[in-house]
mmCIF file of C-alpha atoms in Angstrom:
data_model
loop_
_atom_site.group_PDB
_atom_site.id
_atom_site.type_symbol
_atom_site.label_atom_id
_atom_site.label_comp_id
_atom_site.label_asym_id
_atom_site.label_seq_id
_atom_site.Cartn_x
_atom_site.Cartn_y
_atom_site.Cartn_z
ATOM 1 C CA MET A 1 163.703 185.730 89.044
ATOM 2 C CA THR A 2 166.061 182.766 89.371
ATOM 3 C CA VAL A 3 164.643 179.248 88.914
ATOM 4 C CA LEU A 4 166.456 176.503 90.796
ATOM 5 C CA ILE A 5 166.419 173.169 88.984
ATOM 6 C CA LYS A 6 167.272 170.109 91.016
ATOM 7 C CA TRP A 7 169.995 168.205 89.188
ATOM 8 C CA LYS A 8 169.252 164.555 88.505
ATOM 9 C CA ASN A 9 172.065 162.078 88.258
ATOM 10 C CA HIS A 10 172.127 159.720 85.277
ATOM 11 C CA HIS A 11 175.417 158.076 86.208
ATOM 12 C CA ILE A 12 176.645 156.152 89.237
ATOM 13 C CA GLU A 13 180.298 155.966 90.177
ATOM 14 C CA ASP A 14 181.841 152.585 91.016
ATOM 15 C CA VAL A 15 183.125 153.955 94.313
ATOM 16 C CA GLU A 16 179.543 154.874 95.313
ATOM 17 C CA VAL A 17 178.348 151.358 94.587
ATOM 18 C CA SER A 18 181.216 149.858 96.582
ATOM 19 C CA LEU A 19 180.531 152.117 99.582
ATOM 20 C CA LEU A 20 176.812 151.355 99.562
ATOM 21 C CA LEU A 21 177.403 147.604 99.317
ATOM 22 C CA SER A 22 179.919 147.806 102.141
ATOM 23 C CA ALA A 23 177.346 149.627 104.295
ATOM 24 C CA LEU A 24 174.732 146.926 103.617
ATOM 25 C CA LYS A 25 177.198 144.180 104.500
ATOM 26 C CA GLU A 26 178.593 145.770 107.663
ATOM 27 C CA ARG A 27 175.275 147.011 109.032
ATOM 28 C CA TYR A 28 172.785 144.349 107.901
ATOM 29 C CA GLY A 29 174.850 141.331 106.818
ATOM 30 C CA TYR A 30 173.794 141.331 103.157
ATOM 31 C CA ASP A 31 176.725 140.777 100.814
ATOM 32 C CA PHE A 32 175.942 141.826 97.235
ATOM 33 C CA SER A 33 179.558 142.546 96.318
ATOM 34 C CA GLY A 34 179.718 139.664 93.857
ATOM 35 C CA TYR A 35 176.625 140.705 91.922
ATOM 36 C CA ALA A 36 177.083 141.704 88.287
ATOM 37 C CA ARG A 37 177.913 145.403 88.400
ATOM 38 C CA ALA A 38 175.905 146.475 85.332
ATOM 39 C CA SER A 39 172.668 145.016 86.732
ATOM 40 C CA LEU A 40 173.370 146.542 90.147
ATOM 41 C CA LYS A 41 173.925 149.987 88.689
ATOM 42 C CA ARG A 42 170.617 149.909 86.805
ATOM 43 C CA ARG A 43 168.681 149.045 89.930
ATOM 44 C CA LEU A 44 170.532 151.488 92.148
ATOM 45 C CA LEU A 45 170.059 154.304 89.641
ATOM 46 C CA ALA A 46 166.306 153.677 89.792
ATOM 47 C CA LEU A 47 166.536 153.978 93.585
ATOM 48 C CA THR A 48 168.097 157.449 93.351
ATOM 49 C CA HIS A 49 164.983 158.588 91.494
ATOM 50 C CA GLU A 50 162.645 156.784 93.894
ATOM 51 C CA PHE A 51 164.240 158.502 96.914
ATOM 52 C CA ASP A 52 164.692 161.774 95.019
ATOM 53 C CA VAL A 53 168.420 162.093 95.658
ATOM 54 C CA GLY A 54 170.964 163.491 93.255
ATOM 55 C CA GLN A 55 173.750 161.044 94.148
ATOM 56 C CA LEU A 56 173.701 157.399 95.219
ATOM 57 C CA SER A 57 176.132 158.255 98.011
ATOM 58 C CA GLN A 58 173.399 160.365 99.645
ATOM 59 C CA LEU A 59 171.471 157.140 100.356
ATOM 60 C CA ILE A 60 174.256 155.614 102.429
ATOM 61 C CA PRO A 61 173.795 157.566 105.715
ATOM 62 C CA ILE A 62 170.027 157.202 105.366
ATOM 63 C CA LEU A 63 170.024 153.410 105.024
ATOM 64 C CA LEU A 64 172.572 153.081 107.832
ATOM 65 C CA HIS A 65 170.072 154.602 110.277
ATOM 66 C CA ASP A 66 166.728 153.606 108.756
ATOM 67 C CA GLU A 67 165.994 149.869 108.438
ATOM 68 C CA LYS A 68 162.948 150.490 106.236
ATOM 69 C CA VAL A 69 165.082 152.330 103.695
ATOM 70 C CA ALA A 70 167.705 149.583 103.890
ATOM 71 C CA GLN A 71 165.032 146.949 103.260
ATOM 72 C CA THR A 72 163.784 148.875 100.234
ATOM 73 C CA VAL A 73 167.316 148.901 98.825
ATOM 74 C CA ILE A 74 167.727 145.179 99.519
ATOM 75 C CA ASN A 75 164.378 144.398 97.908
ATOM 76 C CA SER A 76 165.332 146.402 94.833
ATOM 77 C CA ILE A 77 168.619 144.549 94.406
ATOM 78 C CA SER A 78 167.100 141.102 94.930
ATOM 79 C CA VAL A 79 163.793 141.661 93.111
ATOM 80 C CA PRO A 80 162.172 138.298 92.219
ATOM 81 C CA THR A 81 160.789 137.333 88.832
ATOM 82 C CA SER A 82 158.886 134.067 88.790
ATOM 83 C CA GLU A 83 155.645 132.407 87.804
ATOM 84 C CA PHE A 84 154.052 128.982 87.982
ATOM 85 C CA PHE A 85 155.692 126.485 85.605
ATOM 86 C CA ARG A 86 157.915 129.115 84.041
ATOM 87 C CA ASP A 87 159.634 127.649 80.969
ATOM 88 C CA PRO A 88 157.123 124.789 80.562
ATOM 89 C CA GLY A 89 159.610 122.649 78.629
ATOM 90 C CA VAL A 90 161.813 122.438 81.733
ATOM 91 C CA TRP A 91 158.911 121.258 83.850
ATOM 92 C CA TYR A 92 157.849 118.725 81.215
ATOM 93 C CA TYR A 93 161.360 117.244 81.307
ATOM 94 C CA LEU A 94 161.289 117.115 85.106
ATOM 95 C CA ARG A 95 157.898 115.383 84.986
ATOM 96 C CA THR A 96 158.771 112.800 82.344
ATOM 97 C CA THR A 97 162.480 112.130 82.926
ATOM 98 C CA ILE A 98 163.838 113.329 86.286
ATOM 99 C CA LEU A 99 161.026 112.513 88.729
ATOM 100 C CA PRO A 100 160.828 108.873 87.566
ATOM 101 C CA GLN A 101 164.542 108.642 88.438
ATOM 102 C CA LEU A 102 163.973 110.214 91.867
ATOM 103 C CA ALA A 103 161.092 107.817 92.555
ATOM 104 C CA SER A 104 163.643 105.142 93.532
ATOM 105 C CA PHE A 105 164.672 107.126 96.637
ATOM 106 C CA PRO A 106 162.780 106.363 99.877
ATOM 107 C CA ARG A 107 162.843 110.096 100.682
ATOM 108 C CA ILE A 108 163.169 112.939 98.188
ATOM 109 C CA ASN A 109 164.849 116.146 99.366
ATOM 110 C CA ILE A 110 164.762 119.201 97.112
ATOM 111 C CA TRP A 111 166.417 122.572 97.626
ATOM 112 C CA GLN A 112 164.850 125.362 95.610
ATOM 113 C CA ALA A 113 167.113 128.415 95.958
ATOM 114 C CA GLY A 114 165.816 131.914 95.264
ATOM 115 C CA CYS A 115 162.152 131.302 96.015
ATOM 116 C CA GLY A 116 160.901 134.815 95.194
ATOM 117 C CA TYR A 117 157.169 134.776 95.901
ATOM 118 C CA GLY A 118 156.960 130.982 96.016
ATOM 119 C CA GLN A 119 155.583 130.058 92.605
ATOM 120 C CA GLU A 120 158.444 127.707 91.755
ATOM 121 C CA ALA A 121 158.340 125.876 95.096
ATOM 122 C CA TYR A 122 154.601 125.300 94.739
ATOM 123 C CA SER A 123 155.072 124.233 91.108
ATOM 124 C CA LEU A 124 157.432 121.545 92.387
ATOM 125 C CA ALA A 125 154.862 120.470 94.979
ATOM 126 C CA ILE A 126 152.175 120.155 92.291
ATOM 127 C CA LEU A 127 154.517 118.168 90.052
ATOM 128 C CA LEU A 128 155.433 115.813 92.897
ATOM 129 C CA HIS A 129 151.741 115.405 93.770
ATOM 130 C CA GLU A 130 150.848 114.433 90.222
ATOM 131 C CA SER A 131 153.768 111.963 90.168
ATOM 132 C CA GLY A 132 152.610 110.351 93.415
ATOM 133 C CA LEU A 133 155.755 111.454 95.262
ATOM 134 C CA LEU A 134 154.641 114.409 97.371
ATOM 135 C CA LYS A 135 154.018 112.456 100.585
ATOM 136 C CA ARG A 136 157.652 111.338 100.740
ATOM 137 C CA SER A 137 159.178 114.592 99.595
ATOM 138 C CA ARG A 138 160.511 117.649 101.375
ATOM 139 C CA ILE A 139 161.140 120.979 99.653
ATOM 140 C CA PHE A 140 163.477 123.526 101.231
ATOM 141 C CA SER A 141 162.760 126.853 99.554
ATOM 142 C CA SER A 142 165.212 129.601 100.393
ATOM 143 C CA ASP A 143 165.749 133.283 99.726
ATOM 144 C CA ILE A 144 167.932 136.055 101.087
ATOM 145 C CA ASN A 145 164.950 138.363 101.514
ATOM 146 C CA PRO A 146 162.568 137.807 104.489
ATOM 147 C CA LEU A 147 159.823 139.867 102.836
ATOM 148 C CA PHE A 148 159.747 137.495 99.867
ATOM 149 C CA LEU A 149 159.676 134.493 102.211
ATOM 150 C CA ASP A 150 156.674 135.918 104.101
ATOM 151 C CA ASN A 151 154.779 136.404 100.860
ATOM 152 C CA ALA A 152 155.735 132.940 99.615
ATOM 153 C CA GLN A 153 154.463 131.291 102.804
ATOM 154 C CA LYS A 154 151.068 132.917 102.315
ATOM 155 C CA GLY A 155 150.770 131.343 98.864
ATOM 156 C CA CYS A 156 148.442 134.055 97.615
ATOM 157 C CA TRP A 157 148.497 135.854 94.249
ATOM 158 C CA PRO A 158 146.168 138.038 92.175
ATOM 159 C CA ALA A 159 143.634 135.964 90.225
ATOM 160 C CA ARG A 160 144.564 137.754 86.987
ATOM 161 C CA TYR A 161 147.597 135.481 86.739
ATOM 162 C CA LYS A 162 145.536 132.291 86.813
ATOM 163 C CA GLN A 163 145.036 131.954 83.056
ATOM 164 C CA PRO A 164 148.659 132.461 81.907
ATOM 165 C CA TRP A 165 149.855 130.162 84.688
ATOM 166 C CA SER A 166 147.235 127.601 83.681
ATOM 167 C CA ASP A 167 148.569 127.763 80.119
ATOM 168 C CA ASN A 168 152.103 127.128 81.436
ATOM 169 C CA TYR A 169 150.838 124.151 83.434
ATOM 170 C CA ALA A 170 149.165 122.608 80.383
ATOM 171 C CA ARG A 171 152.321 123.031 78.261
ATOM 172 C CA ALA A 172 154.327 121.437 81.082
ATOM 173 C CA GLY A 173 152.289 118.248 80.668
ATOM 174 C CA GLY A 174 149.683 118.873 83.349
ATOM 175 C CA SER A 175 146.590 116.794 82.785
ATOM 176 C CA GLY A 176 144.427 118.177 85.560
ATOM 177 C CA VAL A 177 142.666 121.499 86.083
ATOM 178 C CA PHE A 178 145.097 124.144 87.313
ATOM 179 C CA ALA A 179 142.378 125.984 89.274
ATOM 180 C CA ASP A 180 141.818 122.866 91.422
ATOM 181 C CA PHE A 181 145.106 123.510 93.219
ATOM 182 C CA PHE A 182 143.773 126.803 94.612
ATOM 183 C CA ILE A 183 141.001 128.372 96.622
ATOM 184 C CA GLU A 184 139.584 131.540 95.116
ATOM 185 C CA ASN A 185 138.971 134.449 97.495
ATOM 186 C CA ASN A 186 137.640 137.644 95.931
ATOM 187 C CA ASN A 187 140.350 138.680 93.461
ATOM 188 C CA ASP A 188 143.022 136.303 94.761
ATOM 189 C CA ILE A 189 143.970 132.660 94.349
ATOM 190 C CA ILE A 190 145.413 130.839 97.378
ATOM 191 C CA ILE A 191 147.324 127.563 97.126
ATOM 192 C CA ARG A 192 145.669 124.686 98.976
ATOM 193 C CA ASP A 193 147.200 123.645 102.302
ATOM 194 C CA GLU A 194 148.220 120.191 101.087
ATOM 195 C CA PHE A 195 150.802 121.847 98.818
ATOM 196 C CA LYS A 196 152.120 124.057 101.619
ATOM 197 C CA GLN A 197 152.787 121.249 104.075
ATOM 198 C CA PRO A 198 155.917 119.713 102.462
ATOM 199 C CA ILE A 199 157.614 123.102 101.935
ATOM 200 C CA GLU A 200 159.896 124.764 104.462
ATOM 201 C CA PHE A 201 160.722 128.382 103.664
ATOM 202 C CA ILE A 202 164.148 129.363 104.969
ATOM 203 C CA GLN A 203 166.165 132.578 104.921
ATOM 204 C CA HIS A 204 169.495 131.741 103.325
ATOM 205 C CA ASN A 205 172.283 133.789 101.773
ATOM 206 C CA LEU A 206 173.961 131.947 98.906
ATOM 207 C CA VAL A 207 177.080 134.057 99.368
ATOM 208 C CA ILE A 208 177.871 133.344 103.020
ATOM 209 C CA ASP A 209 175.626 130.523 104.306
ATOM 210 C CA ASP A 210 176.312 126.791 104.294
ATOM 211 C CA VAL A 211 175.054 123.899 102.182
ATOM 212 C CA PHE A 212 171.817 121.929 102.387
ATOM 213 C CA LYS A 213 173.083 118.343 102.642
ATOM 214 C CA GLU A 214 171.944 115.212 100.776
ATOM 215 C CA MET A 215 169.596 116.805 98.266
ATOM 216 C CA GLN A 216 168.397 114.725 95.320
ATOM 217 C CA LEU A 217 167.494 117.841 93.334
ATOM 218 C CA VAL A 218 168.723 121.420 93.627
ATOM 219 C CA ALA A 219 166.958 124.077 91.542
ATOM 220 C CA CYS A 220 168.516 127.538 91.355
ATOM 221 C CA ARG A 221 166.966 129.209 88.341
ATOM 222 C CA ASN A 222 167.493 132.788 87.190
ATOM 223 C CA VAL A 223 169.573 133.716 90.229
ATOM 224 C CA LEU A 224 173.112 133.366 88.894
ATOM 225 C CA LEU A 225 172.236 135.832 86.130
ATOM 226 C CA TYR A 226 172.843 138.637 88.622
ATOM 227 C CA PHE A 227 176.203 137.337 89.884
ATOM 228 C CA GLY A 228 179.681 138.063 88.607
ATOM 229 C CA ASN A 229 181.873 135.209 87.342
ATOM 230 C CA SER A 230 183.701 134.585 90.623
ATOM 231 C CA LEU A 231 180.499 134.500 92.668
ATOM 232 C CA GLN A 232 178.826 132.232 90.092
ATOM 233 C CA GLU A 233 181.588 129.669 90.552
ATOM 234 C CA GLN A 234 181.372 129.964 94.344
ATOM 235 C CA VAL A 235 177.604 129.423 94.362
ATOM 236 C CA VAL A 236 177.703 126.520 91.885
ATOM 237 C CA ASN A 237 180.228 124.859 94.194
ATOM 238 C CA LEU A 238 177.846 125.362 97.132
ATOM 239 C CA LEU A 239 174.917 123.901 95.172
ATOM 240 C CA THR A 240 177.021 120.943 94.024
ATOM 241 C CA ARG A 241 178.185 120.127 97.547
ATOM 242 C CA SER A 242 174.539 120.116 98.618
ATOM 243 C CA LEU A 243 173.723 117.301 96.200
ATOM 244 C CA GLU A 244 173.814 113.623 96.969
ATOM 245 C CA ARG A 245 175.930 111.789 94.417
ATOM 246 C CA GLY A 246 173.699 111.050 91.448
ATOM 247 C CA GLY A 247 171.499 114.060 92.264
ATOM 248 C CA TYR A 248 170.443 116.724 89.784
ATOM 249 C CA LEU A 249 171.254 120.431 89.520
ATOM 250 C CA LEU A 250 168.853 122.621 87.552
ATOM 251 C CA LEU A 251 169.885 126.152 86.605
ATOM 252 C CA GLY A 252 167.999 128.806 84.624
ATOM 253 C CA ARG A 253 167.867 128.465 80.852
ATOM 254 C CA GLY A 254 169.464 131.900 80.445
ATOM 255 C CA GLU A 255 172.356 131.035 82.764
ATOM 256 C CA ASN A 256 174.722 129.616 80.187
ATOM 257 C CA ILE A 257 177.848 129.698 82.312
ATOM 258 C CA VAL A 258 180.937 129.115 80.180
ATOM 259 C CA ASP A 259 182.821 125.857 80.902
ATOM 260 C CA LEU A 260 180.740 125.116 84.001
ATOM 261 C CA ALA A 261 181.254 121.344 83.809
ATOM 262 C CA GLU A 262 184.998 121.829 83.253
ATOM 263 C CA LYS A 263 185.311 124.131 86.260
ATOM 264 C CA HIS A 264 183.180 121.754 88.355
ATOM 265 C CA PRO A 265 184.267 118.231 87.335
ATOM 266 C CA GLN A 266 181.773 116.645 89.725
ATOM 267 C CA LEU A 267 178.993 117.781 87.376
ATOM 268 C CA GLU A 268 177.935 116.064 84.175
ATOM 269 C CA LEU A 269 175.978 118.159 81.673
ATOM 270 C CA LEU A 270 172.791 116.308 80.734
ATOM 271 C CA ASP A 271 171.023 118.924 78.647
ATOM 272 C CA CYS A 272 172.549 122.226 77.561
ATOM 273 C CA SER A 273 169.237 123.795 76.520
ATOM 274 C CA LEU A 274 167.703 123.074 79.944
ATOM 275 C CA GLN A 275 170.891 123.808 81.939
ATOM 276 C CA LEU A 276 170.489 120.465 83.718
ATOM 277 C CA TYR A 277 173.439 118.709 85.368
ATOM 278 C CA ARG A 278 173.972 115.509 87.352
ATOM 279 C CA LYS A 279 176.469 114.997 90.153
ATOM 280 C CA LEU A 280 178.703 112.098 89.213
ATOM 281 C CA ILE A 281 178.652 108.987 91.355
ATOM 282 C CA GLY A 282 182.014 108.150 92.903
ATOM 283 C CA THR A 283 183.219 111.742 93.249
ATOM 284 C CA LEU A 284 184.314 113.430 96.449
ATOM 285 C CA ASP A 285 183.187 116.862 97.628
ATOM 286 C CA VAL A 286 185.850 119.533 97.572
#
């Protein structure tokens, strides 16, 4: 008796990746061609096992004709990782140093790019509330993925995360009770409406869409990690052009982009460990 064993692929060819990315761009408008190739390959290899195909190229005709499969692929590539007050030291610096500077503006506009499931946007709202600035602030929270935006707008997460997020909040200088910002419903915590009101969730593609103008703060944390060098420079330019002169750009602590300030002379590095920059006054957008 002959036993047929289905061969599993443990390697993805560059040409397969290029063809799949081209299909996503042409059919659905998502351009991931500038993403770091090593990270892409890891995620796409996992998809071949999830869909039980031997070759990545076998997914291409399927996703071209099945939007649900295409959305699964998109979600896998752009998977969010976030939590409330992630990297508490960053939030403590925002609370004690940056927000007092922004308090001089009559209106405070913030663009938070790569919202994931919304924890960072709501963290900003809580911080602004505790600084007495929320009523004159507007947060534009964007993501490429509509599924993530829908979840973020709901502002609902499993209650098991409450304690670690509460610990983050305390280390970020929070003096209140973290649970007071939520309503508990069975095994979930839901952000209170007052913190939803100043946030506008918007679908936005950092690769092809335009700037958000006259922002006092732009936060794009742990997004550039997945981009190649050329796309990193393109996106940093987009974020910089979105800033009002004197405004602040906050990147992820792991996104130590080599010579960023030299490549973007409009930006002044304020703190290397926090990846915090300021747009120089008196410079022109290019």
